CSV table of C-alpha atoms and ligand atoms in Angstrom, one decimal:
chain,number,residue,atom,x,y,z
D,1,MET,CA,5.0,-20.0,19.3
D,2,ILE,CA,5.0,-17.6,16.4
D,3,GLY,CA,4.6,-13.9,17.1
D,4,VAL,CA,4.4,-10.9,14.7
D,5,LEU,CA,5.4,-7.4,15.6
D,6,ARG,CA,3.9,-4.7,13.5
D,7,TRP,CA,6.0,-1.6,13.8
D,8,GLY,CA,5.0,2.0,12.8
D,9,HIS,CA,1.2,1.6,12.7
D,10,ARG,CA,-0.4,5.0,12.0
D,11,ILE,CA,-4.1,5.7,12.6
D,12,PRO,CA,-6.0,6.1,10.3
D,13,ARG,CA,-3.5,5.8,7.5
D,14,ASP,CA,-2.5,2.1,8.2
D,15,SER,CA,-5.8,0.9,9.7
D,16,ARG,CA,-6.8,-1.2,6.7
D,17,ILE,CA,-3.4,-2.7,6.0
D,18,SER,CA,-2.6,-3.4,9.6
D,19,THR,CA,-5.9,-5.3,9.9
D,20,HIS,CA,-4.8,-7.3,6.9
D,21,VAL,CA,-1.4,-7.9,8.5
D,22,VAL,CA,-3.0,-9.2,11.7
D,23,LEU,CA,-5.6,-11.4,9.9
D,24,THR,CA,-2.9,-12.8,7.6
D,25,ALA,CA,-0.8,-13.6,10.7
D,26,ARG,CA,-3.7,-15.5,12.2
D,27,ALA,CA,-4.7,-17.3,9.0
D,28,PHE,CA,-1.1,-18.3,8.2
D,29,GLY,CA,-0.3,-19.8,11.6
D,30,ALA,CA,0.9,-17.0,14.0
D,31,ASP,CA,-0.3,-17.1,17.6
D,32,ILE,CA,0.0,-13.5,18.6
D,33,VAL,CA,0.5,-10.1,17.1
D,34,TYR,CA,1.9,-7.0,18.8
D,35,VAL,CA,1.2,-3.6,17.4
D,36,ASP,CA,3.2,-0.6,18.6
D,37,THR,CA,0.4,2.0,18.5
D,38,GLU,CA,-2.7,1.5,20.7
D,39,ASP,CA,-5.7,0.9,18.5
D,40,LYS,CA,-8.8,-0.4,20.2
D,41,VAL,CA,-10.7,-0.4,16.9
D,42,LEU,CA,-8.1,-2.8,15.4
D,43,GLU,CA,-8.3,-4.9,18.5
D,44,ASP,CA,-12.1,-5.1,18.3
D,45,THR,CA,-12.1,-6.0,14.6
D,46,VAL,CA,-9.6,-8.8,15.2
D,47,ASN,CA,-11.3,-10.1,18.3
D,48,SER,CA,-14.6,-10.3,16.6
D,49,VAL,CA,-13.0,-12.5,13.8
D,50,VAL,CA,-11.5,-14.7,16.5
D,51,GLU,CA,-14.8,-14.9,18.3
D,52,ARG,CA,-16.6,-16.0,15.1
D,53,PHE,CA,-13.9,-18.1,13.4
D,54,GLY,CA,-12.0,-19.4,16.4
D,55,GLY,CA,-8.7,-19.2,18.1
D,56,PRO,CA,-6.5,-19.3,20.0
D,57,PHE,CA,-5.1,-16.0,18.8
D,58,GLU,CA,-4.2,-12.8,20.6
D,59,ILE,CA,-3.7,-9.2,19.6
D,60,ARG,CA,-2.0,-6.6,21.8
D,61,THR,CA,-1.7,-3.0,20.8
D,62,GLY,CA,0.0,-0.1,22.4
D,63,VAL,CA,3.1,-2.2,23.2
D,64,SER,CA,6.7,-1.1,23.6
D,65,TRP,CA,8.4,-2.7,20.7
D,66,LYS,CA,11.7,-2.6,22.6
D,67,LYS,CA,10.2,-4.6,25.4
D,68,VAL,CA,8.6,-7.1,23.1
D,69,VAL,CA,11.9,-7.7,21.3
D,70,ARG,CA,13.9,-7.8,24.6
D,71,GLU,CA,11.5,-10.3,26.2
D,72,TRP,CA,11.1,-12.6,23.2
D,73,LYS,CA,12.8,-15.9,24.0
D,74,GLY,CA,13.3,-17.2,20.5
D,75,VAL,CA,14.7,-15.8,17.3
D,76,LYS,CA,13.8,-12.4,15.8
D,77,VAL,CA,13.3,-12.2,12.0
D,78,HIS,CA,12.9,-8.7,10.5
D,79,LEU,CA,11.3,-8.8,7.0
D,80,THR,CA,12.9,-6.3,4.7
D,81,MET,CA,13.6,-6.1,1.0
D,82,TYR,CA,17.2,-5.3,1.9
D,83,GLY,CA,17.8,-8.5,3.7
D,84,GLU,CA,19.2,-11.9,2.9
D,85,HIS,CA,17.0,-13.8,0.3
D,86,ILE,CA,14.5,-16.0,2.0
D,87,ASP,CA,15.8,-19.1,0.1
D,88,ASP,CA,19.2,-18.6,1.7
D,89,ALA,CA,18.0,-17.5,5.2
D,90,LEU,CA,15.3,-20.0,5.8
D,91,PRO,CA,17.4,-23.1,6.3
D,92,LYS,CA,19.2,-21.3,9.2
D,93,ILE,CA,16.0,-20.2,11.0
D,94,PRO,CA,14.7,-22.4,13.8
D,95,LYS,CA,11.0,-23.2,13.3
D,96,ASP,CA,9.7,-22.5,16.8
D,97,ASP,CA,9.5,-19.3,18.9
D,98,VAL,CA,9.9,-17.0,16.0
D,99,LEU,CA,9.1,-13.3,16.2
D,100,VAL,CA,8.5,-11.8,12.8
D,101,ILE,CA,8.8,-8.1,12.5
D,102,VAL,CA,7.2,-6.1,9.7
D,103,GLY,CA,7.2,-2.3,9.3
D,104,ALA,CA,4.6,0.2,8.1
D,105,GLU,CA,7.0,2.9,7.1
D,106,LYS,CA,10.8,3.2,7.0
D,107,VAL,CA,12.0,1.2,10.1
D,108,PRO,CA,14.8,2.6,12.3
D,109,ARG,CA,18.3,1.2,11.9
D,110,ASP,CA,18.0,-0.6,15.3
D,111,PHE,CA,15.8,-3.2,13.7
D,112,TYR,CA,18.5,-4.4,11.4
D,113,GLU,CA,20.9,-4.7,14.3
D,114,MET,CA,18.7,-6.3,16.9
D,115,ALA,CA,17.2,-8.9,14.5
D,116,ASP,CA,18.8,-12.3,14.3
D,117,PHE,CA,17.9,-12.5,10.7
D,118,ASN,CA,17.0,-9.7,8.1
D,119,VAL,CA,15.1,-11.6,5.5
D,120,ALA,CA,14.0,-10.5,2.1
D,121,VAL,CA,11.0,-12.1,0.4
D,122,GLY,CA,12.7,-11.3,-2.9
D,123,ASN,CA,14.8,-8.1,-3.0
D,124,GLN,CA,12.1,-6.0,-4.5
D,125,PRO,CA,9.7,-3.6,-2.7
D,126,HIS,CA,6.2,-5.0,-2.2
D,127,SER,CA,3.9,-5.3,0.8
D,128,GLU,CA,4.2,-6.3,4.4
D,129,VAL,CA,1.1,-8.5,3.9
D,130,ALA,CA,2.6,-10.4,1.0
D,131,ALA,CA,6.0,-10.6,2.8
D,132,LEU,CA,4.4,-12.0,6.0
D,133,ALA,CA,2.2,-14.5,4.1
D,134,VAL,CA,5.0,-15.9,2.1
D,135,PHE,CA,7.4,-16.0,5.0
D,136,LEU,CA,5.0,-17.8,7.4
D,137,ASP,CA,3.9,-20.2,4.7
D,138,ARG,CA,7.5,-21.2,4.0
D,139,LEU,CA,8.5,-21.2,7.6
D,140,LEU,CA,5.7,-23.6,8.5
D,141,ASP,CA,5.8,-25.6,5.3
D,142,GLY,CA,2.2,-24.8,4.6
D,143,LYS,CA,1.0,-26.2,7.9
D,144,GLY,CA,-0.2,-22.8,9.1
D,145,LEU,CA,-3.0,-22.9,6.5
D,146,LYS,CA,-4.2,-26.2,7.9
D,147,ARG,CA,-4.3,-25.5,11.6
D,148,SER,CA,-7.5,-26.1,13.4
D,149,TYR,CA,-9.3,-23.4,15.4
D,150,GLU,CA,-11.1,-23.8,18.7
D,151,GLY,CA,-14.4,-22.3,19.9
D,152,ALA,CA,-15.5,-21.1,16.4
D,153,GLN,CA,-19.1,-20.0,16.0
D,154,VAL,CA,-18.9,-20.7,12.2
D,155,GLU,CA,-16.8,-23.0,10.1
D,156,ILE,CA,-16.3,-22.8,6.4
D,157,VAL,CA,-16.7,-26.2,4.6
D,158,PRO,CA,-14.5,-26.1,1.5
D,159,ASN,CA,-16.7,-26.1,-1.6
D,160,PRO,CA,-15.4,-25.9,-5.1
D,161,ARG,CA,-18.6,-24.3,-6.4
D,162,GLY,CA,-20.2,-22.1,-3.8
D,163,LYS,CA,-20.3,-21.2,-0.1
D,164,THR,CA,-21.0,-23.6,2.6
D,165,VAL,CA,-20.8,-22.3,6.2
D,166,ARG,CA,-21.6,-24.5,9.2
D,167,GLU,CA,-23.0,-22.7,12.2
D,168,ASN,CA,-21.6,-24.3,15.4
D,169,VAL,CA,-23.9,-23.8,18.3
D,170,PRO,CA,-22.0,-24.4,21.5
D,171,GLY,CA,-23.1,-27.5,23.3
D,172,ARG,CA,-24.9,-29.0,20.3
D,173,GLU,CA,-23.4,-32.0,18.4
H,1,SAM,N1,9.3,2.4,2.3
H,1,SAM,C1,9.7,1.6,3.5
H,1,SAM,C2,11.2,1.5,3.6
H,1,SAM,O1,11.9,2.0,2.8
H,1,SAM,O2,11.6,0.8,4.5
H,1,SAM,C3,9.1,0.2,3.4
H,1,SAM,C4,7.6,0.2,3.3
H,1,SAM,S1,7.1,-1.4,3.0
H,1,SAM,C5,5.5,-1.2,2.2
H,1,SAM,C6,6.5,-2.0,4.6
H,1,SAM,C7,7.1,-3.3,5.1
H,1,SAM,O3,6.9,-4.3,4.1
H,1,SAM,C8,8.6,-3.3,5.3
H,1,SAM,O4,8.9,-2.7,6.5
H,1,SAM,C9,8.9,-4.8,5.3
H,1,SAM,O5,8.6,-5.4,6.5
H,1,SAM,C10,7.8,-5.3,4.2
H,1,SAM,N2,8.4,-5.6,2.9
H,1,SAM,C11,8.2,-4.9,1.8
H,1,SAM,N3,8.9,-5.5,0.8
H,1,SAM,C12,9.5,-6.6,1.3
H,1,SAM,C13,10.4,-7.6,0.8
H,1,SAM,N4,10.7,-7.6,-0.5
H,1,SAM,N5,10.8,-8.5,1.6
H,1,SAM,C14,10.5,-8.5,2.9
H,1,SAM,N6,9.7,-7.6,3.5
H,1,SAM,C15,9.2,-6.6,2.7
């Protein structure tokens, strides 16, 4: 189980980038994303992608981050440019039941203390989307990008020169 906790989501300022955080989490192998601020528009956007392109994948907004962290059974990894370099941290991180935490703004000091690992995807400032993508890809050895999705209405068939989309009508072979 791979979870992502998005902390500090502000509507409307972070709407676009939080959508990218959640879709990146899904596409790179996470199972669930928790967002601290309630945002039904974000939920609807993500759920319509899941309906069309498949799941399982869950989004929950308006959650208490403290509760999510407290109840998470596995390790907690906080992504921050101030952390230990990913190359040094990754060998110590178990591969299952990982909660990955990304901020939207300056995160409270608590995060650095409650995390099992504070991990930097390079020690330069960039983006939570980039940090999450690189971290998940490294954590899952690229397998997140190859997972299969169930119940999809449409499926993209890789095509080196154009777009091929297969419409899957439920119940039809
Ligand atoms: N200005 C904020 C601060 O000083 O904490 C950071 C904003 S940054 C755009 C938002 C999030 O991106 C951070 O909370 C962190 O999760 C992630 N992030 C940015 N650069 C990172 C890096 N080099 N390594 C890991 N995470 C990073």
